[in-house]
Coordinates of C-alpha atoms in Angstrom, one line a residue:
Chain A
X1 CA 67.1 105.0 65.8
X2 CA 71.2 105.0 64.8
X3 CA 70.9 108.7 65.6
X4 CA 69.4 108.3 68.9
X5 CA 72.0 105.3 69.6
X6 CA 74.8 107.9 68.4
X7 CA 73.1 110.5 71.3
X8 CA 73.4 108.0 73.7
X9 CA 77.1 107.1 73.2
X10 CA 77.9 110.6 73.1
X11 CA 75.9 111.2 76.6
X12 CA 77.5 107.8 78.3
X13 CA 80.9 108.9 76.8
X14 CA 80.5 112.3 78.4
X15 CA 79.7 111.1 82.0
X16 CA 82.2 108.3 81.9
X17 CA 84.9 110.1 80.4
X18 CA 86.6 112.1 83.4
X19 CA 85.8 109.1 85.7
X20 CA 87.6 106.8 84.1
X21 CA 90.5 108.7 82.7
X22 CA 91.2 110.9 86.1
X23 CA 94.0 108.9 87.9
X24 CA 94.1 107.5 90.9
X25 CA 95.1 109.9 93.4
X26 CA 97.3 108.8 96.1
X27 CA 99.0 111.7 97.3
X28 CA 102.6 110.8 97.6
X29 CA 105.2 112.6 99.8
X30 CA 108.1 114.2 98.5
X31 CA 110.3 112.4 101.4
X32 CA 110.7 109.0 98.5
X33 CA 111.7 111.6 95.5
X34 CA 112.5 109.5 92.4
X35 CA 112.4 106.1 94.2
X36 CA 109.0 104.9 93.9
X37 CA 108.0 102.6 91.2
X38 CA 105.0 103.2 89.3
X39 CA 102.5 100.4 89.5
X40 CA 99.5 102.3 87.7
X41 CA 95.8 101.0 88.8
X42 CA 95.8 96.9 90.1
X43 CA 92.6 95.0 90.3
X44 CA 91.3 96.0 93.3
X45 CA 91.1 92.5 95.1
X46 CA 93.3 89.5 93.6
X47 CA 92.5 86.9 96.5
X48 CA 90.2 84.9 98.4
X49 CA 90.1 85.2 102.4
X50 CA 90.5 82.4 104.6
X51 CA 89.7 83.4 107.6
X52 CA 86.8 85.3 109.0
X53 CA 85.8 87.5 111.5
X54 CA 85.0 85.4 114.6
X55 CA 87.9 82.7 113.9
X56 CA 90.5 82.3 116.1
X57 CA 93.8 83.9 114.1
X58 CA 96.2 82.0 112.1
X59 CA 99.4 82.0 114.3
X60 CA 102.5 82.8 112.7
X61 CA 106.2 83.5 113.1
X62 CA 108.1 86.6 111.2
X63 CA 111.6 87.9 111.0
X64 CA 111.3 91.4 111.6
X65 CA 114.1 94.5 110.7
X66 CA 115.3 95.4 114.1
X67 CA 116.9 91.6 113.7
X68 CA 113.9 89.9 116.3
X69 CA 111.4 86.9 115.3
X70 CA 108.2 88.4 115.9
X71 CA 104.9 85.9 116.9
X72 CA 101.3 86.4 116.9
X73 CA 101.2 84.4 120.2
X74 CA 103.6 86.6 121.9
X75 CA 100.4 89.0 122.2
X76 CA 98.2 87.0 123.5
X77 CA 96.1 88.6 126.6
X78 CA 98.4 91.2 126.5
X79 CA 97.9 93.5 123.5
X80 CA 95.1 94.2 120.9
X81 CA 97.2 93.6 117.4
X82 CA 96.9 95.4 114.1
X83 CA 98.5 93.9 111.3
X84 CA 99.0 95.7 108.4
X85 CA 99.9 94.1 104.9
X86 CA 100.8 96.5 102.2
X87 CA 101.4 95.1 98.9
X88 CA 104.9 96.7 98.6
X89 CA 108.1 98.3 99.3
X90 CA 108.4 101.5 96.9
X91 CA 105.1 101.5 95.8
X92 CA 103.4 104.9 95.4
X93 CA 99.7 104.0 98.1
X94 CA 101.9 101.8 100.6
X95 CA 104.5 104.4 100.7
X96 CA 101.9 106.5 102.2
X97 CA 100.0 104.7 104.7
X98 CA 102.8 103.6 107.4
X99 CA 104.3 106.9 108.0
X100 CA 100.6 108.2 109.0
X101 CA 100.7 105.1 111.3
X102 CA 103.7 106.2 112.6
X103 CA 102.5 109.3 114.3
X104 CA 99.2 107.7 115.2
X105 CA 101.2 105.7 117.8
X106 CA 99.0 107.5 121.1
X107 CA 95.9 106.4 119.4
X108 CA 97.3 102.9 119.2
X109 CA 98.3 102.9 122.8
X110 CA 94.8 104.5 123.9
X111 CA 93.6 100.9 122.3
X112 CA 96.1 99.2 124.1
X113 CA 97.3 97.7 120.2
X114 CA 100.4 96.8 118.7
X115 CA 100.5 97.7 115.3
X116 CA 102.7 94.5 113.3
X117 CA 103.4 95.8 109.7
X118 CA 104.0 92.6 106.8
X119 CA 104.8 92.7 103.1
X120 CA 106.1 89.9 101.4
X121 CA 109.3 91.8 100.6
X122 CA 113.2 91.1 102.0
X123 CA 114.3 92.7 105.2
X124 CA 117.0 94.4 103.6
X125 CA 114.6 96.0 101.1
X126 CA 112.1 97.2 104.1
X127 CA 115.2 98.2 106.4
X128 CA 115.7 100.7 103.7
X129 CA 112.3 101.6 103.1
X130 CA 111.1 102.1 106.5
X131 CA 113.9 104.0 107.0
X132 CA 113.1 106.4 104.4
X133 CA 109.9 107.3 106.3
X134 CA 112.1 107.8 109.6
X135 CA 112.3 105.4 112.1
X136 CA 108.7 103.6 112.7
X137 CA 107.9 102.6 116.4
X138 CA 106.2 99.5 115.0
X139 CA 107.6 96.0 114.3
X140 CA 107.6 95.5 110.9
X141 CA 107.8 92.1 109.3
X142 CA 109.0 90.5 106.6
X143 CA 106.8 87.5 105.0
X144 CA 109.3 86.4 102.7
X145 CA 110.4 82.8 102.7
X146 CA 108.5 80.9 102.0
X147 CA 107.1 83.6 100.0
X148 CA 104.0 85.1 101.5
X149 CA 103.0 82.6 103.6
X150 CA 101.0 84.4 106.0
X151 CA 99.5 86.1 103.7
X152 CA 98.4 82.7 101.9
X153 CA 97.1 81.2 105.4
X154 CA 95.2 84.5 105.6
X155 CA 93.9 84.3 101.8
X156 CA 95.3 88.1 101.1
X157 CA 97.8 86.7 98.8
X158 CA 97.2 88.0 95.7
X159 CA 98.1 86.0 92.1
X160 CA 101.4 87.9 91.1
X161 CA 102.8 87.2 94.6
X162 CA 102.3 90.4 96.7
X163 CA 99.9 90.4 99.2
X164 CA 96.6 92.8 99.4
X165 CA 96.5 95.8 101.3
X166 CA 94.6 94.5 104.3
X167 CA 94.3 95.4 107.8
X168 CA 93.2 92.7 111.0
X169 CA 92.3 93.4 114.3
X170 CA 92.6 90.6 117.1
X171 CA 91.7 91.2 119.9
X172 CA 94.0 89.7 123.1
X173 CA 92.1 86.4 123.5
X174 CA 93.6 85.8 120.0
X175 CA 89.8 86.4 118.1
X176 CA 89.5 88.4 114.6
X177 CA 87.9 91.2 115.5
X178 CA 87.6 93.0 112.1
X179 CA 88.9 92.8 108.7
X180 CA 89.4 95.0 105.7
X181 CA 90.8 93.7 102.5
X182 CA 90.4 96.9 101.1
X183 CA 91.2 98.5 97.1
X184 CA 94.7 98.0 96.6
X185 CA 94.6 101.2 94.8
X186 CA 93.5 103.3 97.8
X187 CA 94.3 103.7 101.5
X188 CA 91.8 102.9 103.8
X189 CA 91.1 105.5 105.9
X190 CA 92.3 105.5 109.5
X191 CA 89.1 106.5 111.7
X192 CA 87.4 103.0 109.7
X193 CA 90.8 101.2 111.6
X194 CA 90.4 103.2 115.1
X195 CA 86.7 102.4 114.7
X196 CA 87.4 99.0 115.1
X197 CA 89.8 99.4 117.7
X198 CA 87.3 101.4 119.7
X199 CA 84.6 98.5 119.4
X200 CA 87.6 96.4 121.4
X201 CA 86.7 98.5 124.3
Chain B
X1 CA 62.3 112.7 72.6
X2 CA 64.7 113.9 70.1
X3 CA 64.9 117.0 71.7
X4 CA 65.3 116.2 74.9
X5 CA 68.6 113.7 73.8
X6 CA 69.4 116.6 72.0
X7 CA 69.5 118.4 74.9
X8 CA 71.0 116.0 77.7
X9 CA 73.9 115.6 74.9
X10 CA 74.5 119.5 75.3
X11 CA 74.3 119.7 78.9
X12 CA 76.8 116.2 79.0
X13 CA 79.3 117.9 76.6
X14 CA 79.3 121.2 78.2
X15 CA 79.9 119.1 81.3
X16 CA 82.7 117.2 80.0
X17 CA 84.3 120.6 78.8
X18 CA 83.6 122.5 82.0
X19 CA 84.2 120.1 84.7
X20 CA 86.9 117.5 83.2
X21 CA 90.1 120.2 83.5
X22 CA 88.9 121.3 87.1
X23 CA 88.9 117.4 88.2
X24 CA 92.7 116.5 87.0
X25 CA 94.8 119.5 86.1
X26 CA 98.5 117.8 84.5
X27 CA 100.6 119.9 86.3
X28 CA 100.8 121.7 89.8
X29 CA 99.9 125.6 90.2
X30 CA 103.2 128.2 89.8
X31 CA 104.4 131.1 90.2
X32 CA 102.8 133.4 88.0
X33 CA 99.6 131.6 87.5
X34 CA 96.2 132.0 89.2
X35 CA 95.0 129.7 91.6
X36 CA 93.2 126.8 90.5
X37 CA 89.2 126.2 91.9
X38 CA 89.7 125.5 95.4
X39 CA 87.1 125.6 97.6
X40 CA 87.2 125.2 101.4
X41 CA 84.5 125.5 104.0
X42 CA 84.5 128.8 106.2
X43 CA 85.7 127.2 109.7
X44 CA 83.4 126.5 112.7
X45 CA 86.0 127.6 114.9
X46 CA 85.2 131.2 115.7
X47 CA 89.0 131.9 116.3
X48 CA 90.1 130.6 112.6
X49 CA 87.2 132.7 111.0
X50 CA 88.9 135.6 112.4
X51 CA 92.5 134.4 111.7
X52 CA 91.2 134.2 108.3
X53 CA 88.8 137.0 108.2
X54 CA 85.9 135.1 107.0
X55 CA 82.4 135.2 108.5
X56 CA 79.7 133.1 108.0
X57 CA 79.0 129.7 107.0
X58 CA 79.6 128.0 103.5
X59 CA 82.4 128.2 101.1
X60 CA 84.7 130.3 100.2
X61 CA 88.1 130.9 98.1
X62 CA 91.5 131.7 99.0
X63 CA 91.7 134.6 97.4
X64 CA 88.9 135.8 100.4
X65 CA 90.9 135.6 103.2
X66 CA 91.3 138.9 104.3
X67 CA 95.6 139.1 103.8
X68 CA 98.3 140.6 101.7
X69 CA 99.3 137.6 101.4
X70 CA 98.3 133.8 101.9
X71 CA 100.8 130.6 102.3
X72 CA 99.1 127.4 101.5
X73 CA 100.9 124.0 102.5
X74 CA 99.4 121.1 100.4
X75 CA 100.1 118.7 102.8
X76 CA 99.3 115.0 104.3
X77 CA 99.4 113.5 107.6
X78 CA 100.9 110.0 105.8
X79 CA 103.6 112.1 104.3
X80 CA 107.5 112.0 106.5
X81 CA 108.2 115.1 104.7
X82 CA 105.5 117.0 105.8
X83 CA 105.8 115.2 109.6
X84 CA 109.3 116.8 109.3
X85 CA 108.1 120.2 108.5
X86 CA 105.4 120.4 110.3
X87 CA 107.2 122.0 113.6
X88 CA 109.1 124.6 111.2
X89 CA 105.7 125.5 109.8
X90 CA 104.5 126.0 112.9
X91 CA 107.3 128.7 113.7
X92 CA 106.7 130.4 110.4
X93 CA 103.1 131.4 111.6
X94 CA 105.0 132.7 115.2
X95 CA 107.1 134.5 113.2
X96 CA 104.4 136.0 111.7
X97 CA 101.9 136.9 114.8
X98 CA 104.5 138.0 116.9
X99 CA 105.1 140.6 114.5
X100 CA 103.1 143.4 114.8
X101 CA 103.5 144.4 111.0
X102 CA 102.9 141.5 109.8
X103 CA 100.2 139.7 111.5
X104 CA 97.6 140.9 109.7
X105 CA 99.0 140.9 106.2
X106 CA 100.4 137.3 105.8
X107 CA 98.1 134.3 106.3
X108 CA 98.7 130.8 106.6
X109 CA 96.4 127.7 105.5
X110 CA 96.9 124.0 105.2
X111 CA 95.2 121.5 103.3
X112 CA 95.2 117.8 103.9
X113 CA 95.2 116.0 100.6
X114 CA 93.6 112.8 100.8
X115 CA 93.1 113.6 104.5
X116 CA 89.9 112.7 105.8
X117 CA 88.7 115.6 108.8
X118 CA 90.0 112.6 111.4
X119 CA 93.3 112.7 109.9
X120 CA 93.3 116.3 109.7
X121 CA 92.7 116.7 113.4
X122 CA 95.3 113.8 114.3
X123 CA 98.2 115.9 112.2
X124 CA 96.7 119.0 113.8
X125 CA 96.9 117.3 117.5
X126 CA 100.5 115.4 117.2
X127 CA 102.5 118.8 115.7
X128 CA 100.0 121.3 117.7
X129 CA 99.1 122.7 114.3
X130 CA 98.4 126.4 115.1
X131 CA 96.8 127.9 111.8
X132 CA 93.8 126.2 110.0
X133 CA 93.9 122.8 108.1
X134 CA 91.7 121.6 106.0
X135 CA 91.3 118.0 104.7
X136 CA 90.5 117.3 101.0
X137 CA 89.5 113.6 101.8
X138 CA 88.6 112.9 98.3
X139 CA 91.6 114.4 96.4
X140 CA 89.4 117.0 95.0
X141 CA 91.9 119.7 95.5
X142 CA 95.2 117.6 95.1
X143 CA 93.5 116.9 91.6
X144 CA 93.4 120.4 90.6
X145 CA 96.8 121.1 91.8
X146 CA 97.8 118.9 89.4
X147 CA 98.1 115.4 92.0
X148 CA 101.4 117.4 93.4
X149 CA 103.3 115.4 95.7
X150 CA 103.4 116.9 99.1
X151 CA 104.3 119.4 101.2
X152 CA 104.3 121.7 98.3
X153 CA 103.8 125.5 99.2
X154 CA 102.2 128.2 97.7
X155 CA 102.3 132.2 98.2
X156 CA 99.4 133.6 97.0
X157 CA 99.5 137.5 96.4
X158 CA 96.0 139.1 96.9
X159 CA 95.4 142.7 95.2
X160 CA 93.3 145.2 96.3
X161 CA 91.0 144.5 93.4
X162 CA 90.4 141.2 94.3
X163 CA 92.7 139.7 91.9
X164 CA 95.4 137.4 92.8
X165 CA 98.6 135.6 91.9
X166 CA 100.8 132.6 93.1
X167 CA 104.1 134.5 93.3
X168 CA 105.9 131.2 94.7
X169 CA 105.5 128.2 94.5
X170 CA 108.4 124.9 95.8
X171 CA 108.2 121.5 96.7
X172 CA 109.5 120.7 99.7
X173 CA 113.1 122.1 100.1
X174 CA 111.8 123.7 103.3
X175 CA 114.8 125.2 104.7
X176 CA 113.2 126.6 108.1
X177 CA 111.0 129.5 109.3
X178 CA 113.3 132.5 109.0
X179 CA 114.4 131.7 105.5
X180 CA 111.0 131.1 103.7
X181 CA 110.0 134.1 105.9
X182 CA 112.6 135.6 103.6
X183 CA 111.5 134.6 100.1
X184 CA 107.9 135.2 101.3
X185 CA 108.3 138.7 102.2
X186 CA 110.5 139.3 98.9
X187 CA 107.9 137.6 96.9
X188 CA 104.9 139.8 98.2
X189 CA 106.6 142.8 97.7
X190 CA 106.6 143.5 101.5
X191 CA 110.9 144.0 102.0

């Protein structure tokens, strides 16, 4: 019996083995050299939602970098809106997911969306960020002070104060559409995010 | 009962020992070395299969396409770096078909790490990618290349016996088509 329980350990330890110790891959560019911080592997979810798909979204007011207040409202019956919360600046997944954003801007338009980028960081600290990725044809906001406030109306703020990597889609009569709090640890593939858009039509 | 734990042990540790190093490889590939396992399926796209001189369906290696020599670009359509490149890449391979003596000796490849085919095609469609790209959605390859952060470029020498050897190898520092035309020739042995 202890020989068969030894076989066993030996046979889970084998399949679990290279699945838990290979890394998380993220694929980082180059373009951030030594100046992303290392976060290693985060609970994947650290927050409960507060809104759901069908509710009317939480309005809200954000300073953004190019200097402009930024509202939800400001959309309304205009533009389908995106909003995007990384966790944060210099981080090695969120590094990685605006920039492919940033040339995805004719797929946004064919949606008729506005993309509205949030992390609970400073603007100075995202004016140099975004910058770092070249200059991004989408707002992006800062939810700051009071610290992560949005994110707390929307329940994607997580316990150590950054918020979840989550994306919403509202449609123009102000309606959540879709949401996806998704792994921090990963990025969520774009077709998932134009797939929702394309349901708008 | 024995037996067959005896034998699903084997089979698990041979598993471990075989499969671990191809799924996370600590450093990228170099000059010098062999390519690591890299797989890619032989392109639907008539025009690539004969840009690469594959036929066919299925899988196949680098080390297949018909070429004296092979560039790959690890690459990803979330990376600026690559965004930057990608219209000096592009001149590279026009470099290399305008030129009648080398057209059919130097190939070029891209592979989207963590690039789903969707992303693939929208990197492909914004910088009017002319060579093949291939995604790698689930890191597979960007694993093996030792989770190198991107572009990074490779010049893979193939030999007449099949053999082959990465005789450059940078991360990104692309200076422009006419210079890594340069170091490519030089490295291949073809100036």
């Amino acid at each position: 019996m202890n020989k068969r329980r030894v076989l066993r350990f030996i046979l889970l330890t084998g399949v679990l083995f290279p699945s838990v110790l290979a890394p998380v891959a993220f694929g980082l560019s180059d373009a951030y050299k030594g100046n992303i911080y290392e976060v290693g592997t985060l609970k994947s979810v650290d927050s409960v939602l507060r809104v759901k798909v069908g509710d009317r979204a939480p309005d809200f007011t954000l300073p953004s970098i190019s200097g402009q207040k930024v509202s939800l409202s400001q959309f309304l019956e205009k533009k389908n809106v995106v909003l995007s919360f990384v966790p944060a600046a210099w981080t090695p997944v969120c590094s990685d997911q605006w920039p492919g954003y940033n040339i995805a801007k004719d797929i946004f338009n064919q949606y008729d969306a506005i993309l509205l980028g949030i992390t609970v960081d400073n603007i100075p600290t995202l004016f140099a960020w975004t910058n770092q990725m070249g200059q991004v044809w989408f707002p992006v906001l800062s939810d700051f002070w009071p610290h992560g406030a949005v994110a707390k109306r929307y329940g994607v703020l997580r316990s150590d104060g950054i918020s979840e990597r989550a994306l919403f889609v509202i449609d123009k009569t102000g309606i959540l559409r879709y949401i996806d709090v998704h792994d921090i640890n990963k990025r969520p593939a774009l077709e998932d995010l134009m797939g929702a858009l394309e349901k708008l039509k | 009962m024995r037996r067959i734990l005896t034998v699903l042990t084997m089979i698990t540790l041979l598993f471990s020992i075989i499969v671990f190093p191809a799924l996370a490889a600590n450093k990228p590939p170099e000059k010098g070395e062999a390519l690591p396992v890299i797989n890619l399926p032989v392109p639907r796209n008539a025009e690539e299969r004969n840009y690469l001189g594959l036929s066919g369906g299925g899988l196949f290696k680098i080390p297949q396409i018909k070429a004296h020599g092979v560039i790959v670009e690890l690459f990803s359509m979330y990376c600026p770096f690559c965004q930057k490149d990608a219209p000096g890449v592009n001149e590279l391979y026009r470099l290399i078909e305008n030129s009648a003596v080398l057209k059919n000796k130097i190939k070029l490849i891209g592979i989207g790490v963590g690039n789903s085919p969707y992303e693939v095609e929208v990197f492909k469609k914004t910088y009017d990618v002319p060579f093949p790209l291939f995604p790698d959605k689930d890191f597979v390859i960007h694993k093996v290349c030792g989770e190198v952060r991107t572009p990074y470029y490779m010049v893979v020498k193939i030999n007449e016996d099949g053999t082959h050897q990465i005789v450059h190898s940078q991360l990104g520092n692309y200076l422009g088509a006419e210079p890594f035309l340069e170091v490519v020739l030089k490295t291949l042995g073809l100036k």
